[in-house]
């Protein structure tokens, strides 16, 4: 069982052999000078690291004034493509070579639209055509030239370069193996500038363009720059015959087929295939586009701009070998037995009621549509979550996700529950004709933003059995109004109705056996079958105890109002590959039947907060912050959601606040990770240490995937073992060993901590004091108070009279008296190291405030 996962971070360069010197050699053979030793901050390396984190492949380019050929845009070394495709390129983790300060981007999977035209009017027309065809995109320019580059993403695969050349210049669509200069200076000395930097526009959010749209664009651009048209492709526009849906067919069948086809991952080939089929099936009608856009919105990777750009490409080069058959095949593949609604027999009850669209009273039409949707909201998995309209998406063997409802989603929902129609008088017969129509876009937009919805409230998702304080266990799937949870993937568990203490102890040993190969830091170890294992005949150590508490917490989380989070930490210098992430994945596999979706800390505290809020809004079962290496972690958002329900958080780039009634289990991993400030009292800490230089080099017969597969196969057994311990604890609460009081988590203590204590596990709450002691801010405060006491005892002191040692701690950069006073004010009433700092306000208008340190009777 391999518990090692290679971890590659910017802070720890991967341990692969260094590239040969030829990769960083000039074309004149002699080797380049060695890069300078890293300084405090290298802005070029920092830029390349941000680009890499945004999903791009950065490349070092020779500086604009380098004496060689193509200065400013020639890549450094002959192996630049190989190096850029590495898991972590060299330029991301090392300071820039002094004569290669420009930065390029490898175009594998990208489409860099390079407009090399010097006539400003012609270049502007080509640029406008590009934006009209493909949508808005990051645009690079320089002040001394009309030449520009727009950056798009290939809709599928890694297409190669295409170009046209005319009398006014050249237009290139860069592709696999090419690169473009993104940052630095042009060889004329002009700075390369962006209307919006690539570091603010992650690769996955770039507009995706198809090769059909590329061909259409180049054909149109050729006439602008005086170029020969690219090789013509057959024009199927006149002979194109839509499939059996037909342009005038009821769009309900298209919408129903799309509703059955999954769209859960960033699979661009699948996205384009469905788009082409929808275009052909609907004859390119607005109804077809609305249905496909609503389907696309179910995956956050496909935005409306990308849909419009792709649809425009389909209009210029309509498909002739794909259509309704593809949609029907994909719908039936996803849902065996699926049939088109229009073919269902009326007696089967499949006919949808008509919804009359009143052109003169759109609000009435909206209200009628809302009532129809509300009646079947649970079946549609449509809920109110913190005031937001969301829809649940539940892919097989993957975590459930919450997707926001857009007006495109509303259009699809309306057509799934009714048939919008308009009543029109036939001028010949004078009878009223019922004409099917597409639900009005204005109505859908208004409904998406309406506060008049009466939908079931959803607090979260439970993939573990719902538990009651009496010891009862429920495993029903679907919406549970009592708890306001959606229950999914509930396993069958067999738990004794009245487990004994021996049953609980046996169940605990089953759990410990499944995880005996993990290197819990302070566990007693034995060697068996050539493997280093936890000695199960000895009680768990602090680290293993924290893990056991974390596992029970994850399972009980949907049924508990507040629970602490869990950190799995390893040594900073030799912790990579110890199995931290694997341990969290195994916990979630047992609790929720699927591994968690991980997020990383990013480059700043604000970025971390943004990622946490986004994850809390969209994720369901677990928030997993992975590889927070070397951090003294503090997060006001995590602190809030762990100890408050509901909690409020600001959505970045907006002025609004979101209500977070989170039921998510909070898990974090890192090497050398510590918790700071108030986070320390909200987190259980599991320390693992393989006690070797390269933990990832350990060999296990089943491998990482084999271990997780084994956990998945044993989910029912392991879940039953945990619930046996829990039920025994609930039925015997009066006789359990009580642990140290744990504020905010009293119910958690009774349900989880006290039963495990009674079975011989150490109290993880006691380890919080050690975590606080490792907090660098607490250590600095303790150092300050100890130095103060040694110099001044309990004497009242003005700021100016403090000794130099105390002043140096308060003001390490020697900024002055105001900095010292501000630091003192911030620490008034702070308790640390057995002391508390108090303040006596200044007597009178001209007096000075004094500060005094006092010893406390209880240290916290």
CSV table of N, CA, C and O in Angstrom, one decimal, residues 411-482:
chain,number,residue,atom,x,y,z
A,411,UNK,N,-34.2,28.8,-18.5
A,411,UNK,CA,-34.9,28.5,-19.8
A,411,UNK,C,-35.1,27.0,-19.9
A,411,UNK,O,-36.1,26.5,-20.3
A,412,UNK,N,-34.0,26.2,-19.7
A,412,UNK,CA,-34.1,24.8,-19.7
A,412,UNK,C,-35.0,24.2,-18.7
A,412,UNK,O,-35.8,23.3,-19.1
A,413,UNK,N,-35.1,24.8,-17.5
A,413,UNK,CA,-36.0,24.2,-16.5
A,413,UNK,C,-37.4,24.5,-16.9
A,413,UNK,O,-38.3,23.6,-16.7
A,414,UNK,N,-37.7,25.7,-17.4
A,414,UNK,CA,-39.1,26.0,-17.8
A,414,UNK,C,-39.6,25.0,-18.9
A,414,UNK,O,-40.7,24.4,-18.8
A,415,UNK,N,-38.7,24.7,-19.9
A,415,UNK,CA,-39.1,23.8,-21.0
A,415,UNK,C,-39.2,22.4,-20.5
A,415,UNK,O,-39.8,21.6,-21.2
A,416,UNK,N,-38.6,22.1,-19.4
A,416,UNK,CA,-38.6,20.7,-18.9
A,416,UNK,C,-39.9,20.4,-18.1
A,416,UNK,O,-40.3,19.3,-17.9
A,417,UNK,N,-40.6,21.5,-17.6
A,417,UNK,CA,-41.8,21.3,-16.8
A,417,UNK,C,-43.1,21.7,-17.5
A,417,UNK,O,-44.2,21.4,-17.1
A,418,UNK,N,-43.0,22.5,-18.6
A,418,UNK,CA,-44.1,22.9,-19.3
A,418,UNK,C,-43.8,23.3,-20.8
A,418,UNK,O,-42.6,23.2,-21.2
A,419,UNK,N,-44.8,23.6,-21.6
A,419,UNK,CA,-44.6,24.0,-23.0
A,419,UNK,C,-45.0,25.4,-23.1
A,419,UNK,O,-46.2,25.7,-23.2
A,420,UNK,N,-44.1,26.4,-23.2
A,420,UNK,CA,-44.4,27.8,-23.4
A,420,UNK,C,-45.1,27.9,-24.7
A,420,UNK,O,-44.6,27.5,-25.8
A,421,UNK,N,-46.3,28.6,-24.7
A,421,UNK,CA,-47.0,28.8,-26.0
A,421,UNK,C,-47.5,30.3,-26.0
A,421,UNK,O,-47.6,30.9,-24.9
A,422,UNK,N,-47.9,30.7,-27.2
A,422,UNK,CA,-48.6,32.0,-27.3
A,422,UNK,C,-49.9,31.7,-28.1
A,422,UNK,O,-49.9,30.8,-29.0
A,423,UNK,N,-50.9,32.5,-27.8
A,423,UNK,CA,-52.2,32.3,-28.4
A,423,UNK,C,-52.3,33.4,-29.5
A,423,UNK,O,-52.1,34.6,-29.2
A,424,UNK,N,-52.6,33.0,-30.7
A,424,UNK,CA,-52.7,33.9,-31.8
A,424,UNK,C,-53.9,33.6,-32.7
A,424,UNK,O,-54.2,32.5,-33.0
A,425,UNK,N,-54.7,34.7,-33.0
A,425,UNK,CA,-55.8,34.5,-33.8
A,425,UNK,C,-55.4,34.2,-35.3
A,425,UNK,O,-54.6,34.9,-35.9
A,426,UNK,N,-56.0,33.1,-35.8
A,426,UNK,CA,-55.7,32.8,-37.2
A,426,UNK,C,-56.5,33.8,-38.1
A,426,UNK,O,-57.8,33.8,-38.0
A,427,UNK,N,-55.8,34.5,-39.0
A,427,UNK,CA,-56.6,35.5,-39.7
A,427,UNK,C,-57.6,34.9,-40.7
A,427,UNK,O,-58.5,35.6,-41.1
A,428,UNK,N,-57.4,33.7,-41.1
A,428,UNK,CA,-58.3,33.1,-42.1
A,428,UNK,C,-59.5,32.4,-41.4
A,428,UNK,O,-60.6,32.6,-41.8
A,429,UNK,N,-59.2,31.6,-40.4
A,429,UNK,CA,-60.2,30.8,-39.7
A,429,UNK,C,-60.8,31.6,-38.5
A,429,UNK,O,-61.9,31.2,-38.0
A,430,UNK,N,-60.1,32.6,-38.1
A,430,UNK,CA,-60.6,33.4,-36.9
A,430,UNK,C,-60.6,32.6,-35.6
A,430,UNK,O,-61.1,33.0,-34.6
A,431,UNK,N,-59.9,31.4,-35.7
A,431,UNK,CA,-59.8,30.6,-34.5
A,431,UNK,C,-58.4,30.9,-33.8
A,431,UNK,O,-57.5,31.5,-34.4
A,432,UNK,N,-58.4,30.5,-32.6
A,432,UNK,CA,-57.1,30.8,-31.8
A,432,UNK,C,-56.2,29.6,-32.0
A,432,UNK,O,-56.5,28.5,-31.6
A,433,UNK,N,-55.0,29.9,-32.5
A,433,UNK,CA,-53.9,28.9,-32.7
A,433,UNK,C,-53.0,29.0,-31.5
A,433,UNK,O,-52.7,30.0,-30.9
A,434,UNK,N,-52.6,27.8,-31.1
A,434,UNK,CA,-51.6,27.6,-30.0
A,434,UNK,C,-50.3,27.4,-30.6
A,434,UNK,O,-50.0,26.4,-31.2
A,435,UNK,N,-49.3,28.4,-30.4
A,435,UNK,CA,-48.0,28.3,-31.1
A,435,UNK,C,-46.9,28.1,-30.1
A,435,UNK,O,-46.8,29.0,-29.2
A,436,UNK,N,-46.2,27.0,-30.1
A,436,UNK,CA,-45.1,26.8,-29.2
A,436,UNK,C,-44.0,27.9,-29.4
A,436,UNK,O,-43.7,28.3,-30.5
A,437,UNK,N,-43.4,28.4,-28.3
A,437,UNK,CA,-42.4,29.5,-28.4
A,437,UNK,C,-41.3,29.1,-27.4
A,437,UNK,O,-41.5,28.3,-26.5
A,438,UNK,N,-40.2,29.8,-27.5
A,438,UNK,CA,-39.1,29.7,-26.5
A,438,UNK,C,-39.5,30.7,-25.4
A,438,UNK,O,-39.9,31.8,-25.6
A,439,UNK,N,-39.3,30.2,-24.2
A,439,UNK,CA,-39.6,31.1,-23.0
A,439,UNK,C,-38.7,32.4,-23.1
A,439,UNK,O,-37.5,32.3,-23.4
A,440,UNK,N,-39.3,33.6,-22.9
A,440,UNK,CA,-38.6,34.8,-23.2
A,440,UNK,C,-37.3,35.0,-22.3
A,440,UNK,O,-37.4,34.7,-21.1
A,441,UNK,N,-36.3,35.4,-22.9
A,441,UNK,CA,-35.0,35.6,-22.2
A,441,UNK,C,-35.2,36.6,-21.1
A,441,UNK,O,-34.6,36.4,-20.0
A,442,UNK,N,-35.9,37.7,-21.3
A,442,UNK,CA,-36.1,38.7,-20.2
A,442,UNK,C,-36.8,38.1,-19.0
A,442,UNK,O,-36.4,38.4,-17.9
A,443,UNK,N,-37.7,37.2,-19.3
A,443,UNK,CA,-38.4,36.5,-18.2
A,443,UNK,C,-37.4,35.6,-17.4
A,443,UNK,O,-37.4,35.5,-16.2
A,444,UNK,N,-36.6,34.8,-18.2
A,444,UNK,CA,-35.6,34.0,-17.5
A,444,UNK,C,-34.6,34.7,-16.7
A,444,UNK,O,-34.2,34.3,-15.6
A,445,UNK,N,-34.2,35.9,-17.2
A,445,UNK,CA,-33.2,36.7,-16.5
A,445,UNK,C,-33.8,37.2,-15.2
A,445,UNK,O,-33.2,37.3,-14.1
A,446,UNK,N,-35.1,37.7,-15.3
A,446,UNK,CA,-35.8,38.2,-14.1
A,446,UNK,C,-36.0,37.1,-13.1
A,446,UNK,O,-35.8,37.3,-11.9
A,447,UNK,N,-36.3,35.9,-13.5
A,447,UNK,CA,-36.5,34.8,-12.6
A,447,UNK,C,-35.2,34.4,-11.9
A,447,UNK,O,-35.2,34.0,-10.7
A,448,UNK,N,-34.1,34.4,-12.7
A,448,UNK,CA,-32.8,34.0,-12.1
A,448,UNK,C,-32.4,35.0,-10.9
A,448,UNK,O,-31.7,34.6,-10.0
A,449,UNK,N,-32.9,36.2,-11.0
A,449,UNK,CA,-32.6,37.2,-9.9
A,449,UNK,C,-33.7,37.4,-8.9
A,449,UNK,O,-33.5,38.3,-8.1
A,450,UNK,N,-34.8,36.7,-9.1
A,450,UNK,CA,-36.0,37.0,-8.3
A,450,UNK,C,-35.8,36.6,-6.8
A,450,UNK,O,-35.1,35.6,-6.5
A,451,UNK,N,-36.4,37.3,-5.9
A,451,UNK,CA,-36.4,36.9,-4.5
A,451,UNK,C,-37.8,36.3,-4.1
A,451,UNK,O,-38.0,36.1,-2.9
A,452,UNK,N,-38.6,36.0,-5.1
A,452,UNK,CA,-40.0,35.5,-4.8
A,452,UNK,C,-40.0,34.0,-4.9
A,452,UNK,O,-41.1,33.4,-4.8
A,453,UNK,N,-38.9,33.3,-5.1
A,453,UNK,CA,-38.9,31.8,-5.2
A,453,UNK,C,-39.3,31.2,-3.8
A,453,UNK,O,-38.9,31.7,-2.7
A,454,UNK,N,-40.1,30.2,-3.9
A,454,UNK,CA,-40.4,29.4,-2.7
A,454,UNK,C,-39.9,28.0,-2.8
A,454,UNK,O,-40.6,27.1,-3.2
A,455,UNK,N,-38.6,27.9,-2.6
A,455,UNK,CA,-37.9,26.6,-2.8
A,455,UNK,C,-37.5,26.0,-1.5
A,455,UNK,O,-37.3,26.7,-0.5
A,456,UNK,N,-37.3,24.7,-1.5
A,456,UNK,CA,-36.7,24.1,-0.2
A,456,UNK,C,-35.3,24.6,0.1
A,456,UNK,O,-34.5,24.8,-0.9
A,457,UNK,N,-35.1,24.8,1.3
A,457,UNK,CA,-33.8,25.3,1.7
A,457,UNK,C,-32.8,24.2,1.9
A,457,UNK,O,-33.1,23.1,2.4
A,458,UNK,N,-31.6,24.4,1.3
A,458,UNK,CA,-30.5,23.4,1.4
A,458,UNK,C,-29.3,23.9,2.2
A,458,UNK,O,-28.7,24.9,1.8
A,459,UNK,N,-29.0,23.2,3.3
A,459,UNK,CA,-27.8,23.6,4.1
A,459,UNK,C,-26.6,22.9,3.6
A,459,UNK,O,-25.5,23.4,3.8
A,460,UNK,N,-26.7,21.7,3.0
A,460,UNK,CA,-25.6,21.0,2.6
A,460,UNK,C,-25.9,19.6,2.1
A,460,UNK,O,-27.1,19.3,1.9
A,461,UNK,N,-24.9,18.8,1.9
A,461,UNK,CA,-25.1,17.5,1.4
A,461,UNK,C,-24.5,16.5,2.4
A,461,UNK,O,-23.5,16.7,3.0
A,462,UNK,N,-25.2,15.4,2.6
A,462,UNK,CA,-24.8,14.3,3.5
A,462,UNK,C,-24.6,13.0,2.6
A,462,UNK,O,-25.6,12.5,2.0
A,463,UNK,N,-23.4,12.6,2.6
A,463,UNK,CA,-23.1,11.3,1.9
A,463,UNK,C,-22.7,10.2,3.0
A,463,UNK,O,-22.4,9.1,2.6
A,464,UNK,N,-22.8,10.6,4.2
A,464,UNK,CA,-22.7,9.7,5.4
A,464,UNK,C,-24.1,9.6,6.0
A,464,UNK,O,-24.9,10.5,6.0
A,465,UNK,N,-24.3,8.5,6.7
A,465,UNK,CA,-25.6,8.4,7.4
A,465,UNK,C,-26.0,9.5,8.3
A,465,UNK,O,-25.1,10.1,8.9
A,466,UNK,N,-27.2,9.9,8.4
A,466,UNK,CA,-27.7,10.9,9.3
A,466,UNK,C,-27.8,10.3,10.7
A,466,UNK,O,-28.4,9.2,10.9
A,467,UNK,N,-27.3,11.0,11.7
A,467,UNK,CA,-27.2,10.4,13.0
A,467,UNK,C,-28.0,11.3,14.0
A,467,UNK,O,-28.2,12.5,13.8
A,468,UNK,N,-28.6,10.7,15.0
A,468,UNK,CA,-29.4,11.4,16.0
A,468,UNK,C,-28.7,11.1,17.4
A,468,UNK,O,-28.1,10.1,17.6
A,469,UNK,N,-28.9,12.0,18.3
A,469,UNK,CA,-28.3,11.9,19.6
A,469,UNK,C,-28.7,10.7,20.4
A,469,UNK,O,-28.0,10.3,21.3
A,470,UNK,N,-29.8,10.1,20.0
A,470,UNK,CA,-30.3,8.9,20.7
A,470,UNK,C,-29.5,7.6,20.2
A,470,UNK,O,-29.6,6.6,20.8
A,471,UNK,N,-28.7,7.8,19.1
A,471,UNK,CA,-28.0,6.6,18.6
A,471,UNK,C,-28.7,6.1,17.3
A,471,UNK,O,-28.2,5.1,16.8
A,472,UNK,N,-29.7,6.7,16.9
A,472,UNK,CA,-30.4,6.2,15.6
A,472,UNK,C,-29.6,6.6,14.4
A,472,UNK,O,-28.9,7.6,14.4
A,473,UNK,N,-29.7,5.8,13.3
A,473,UNK,CA,-28.9,6.0,12.1
A,473,UNK,C,-29.9,5.9,10.9
A,473,UNK,O,-30.7,4.9,10.8
A,474,UNK,N,-29.9,6.9,10.0
A,474,UNK,CA,-30.8,6.9,8.9
A,474,UNK,C,-29.9,6.9,7.6
A,474,UNK,O,-29.0,7.7,7.5
A,475,UNK,N,-30.3,6.1,6.6
A,475,UNK,CA,-29.5,6.1,5.4
A,475,UNK,C,-30.4,6.3,4.1
A,475,UNK,O,-30.2,5.8,3.1
A,476,UNK,N,-31.4,7.1,4.3
A,476,UNK,CA,-32.3,7.4,3.1
A,476,UNK,C,-31.7,8.4,2.2
A,476,UNK,O,-31.1,9.4,2.6
A,477,UNK,N,-31.8,8.1,0.9
A,477,UNK,CA,-31.3,9.1,-0.1
A,477,UNK,C,-32.4,10.1,-0.5
A,477,UNK,O,-33.6,9.9,-0.3
A,478,UNK,N,-31.9,11.2,-1.0
A,478,UNK,CA,-32.8,12.3,-1.4
A,478,UNK,C,-32.8,13.4,-0.4
A,478,UNK,O,-32.0,13.5,0.6
A,479,UNK,N,-33.8,14.3,-0.5
A,479,UNK,CA,-33.9,15.5,0.3
A,479,UNK,C,-34.5,15.2,1.6
A,479,UNK,O,-35.6,14.5,1.7
A,480,UNK,N,-33.9,15.6,2.7
A,480,UNK,CA,-34.4,15.4,4.1
A,480,UNK,C,-34.8,16.8,4.6
A,480,UNK,O,-34.0,17.6,5.1
A,481,UNK,N,-36.2,17.0,4.7
A,481,UNK,CA,-36.6,18.4,5.1
A,481,UNK,C,-36.2,18.6,6.6
A,481,UNK,O,-36.1,19.8,6.9
A,482,UNK,N,-36.2,17.6,7.4
A,482,UNK,CA,-35.9,17.9,8.8
A,482,UNK,C,-34.5,18.5,9.1
A,482,UNK,O,-34.3,19.4,9.8
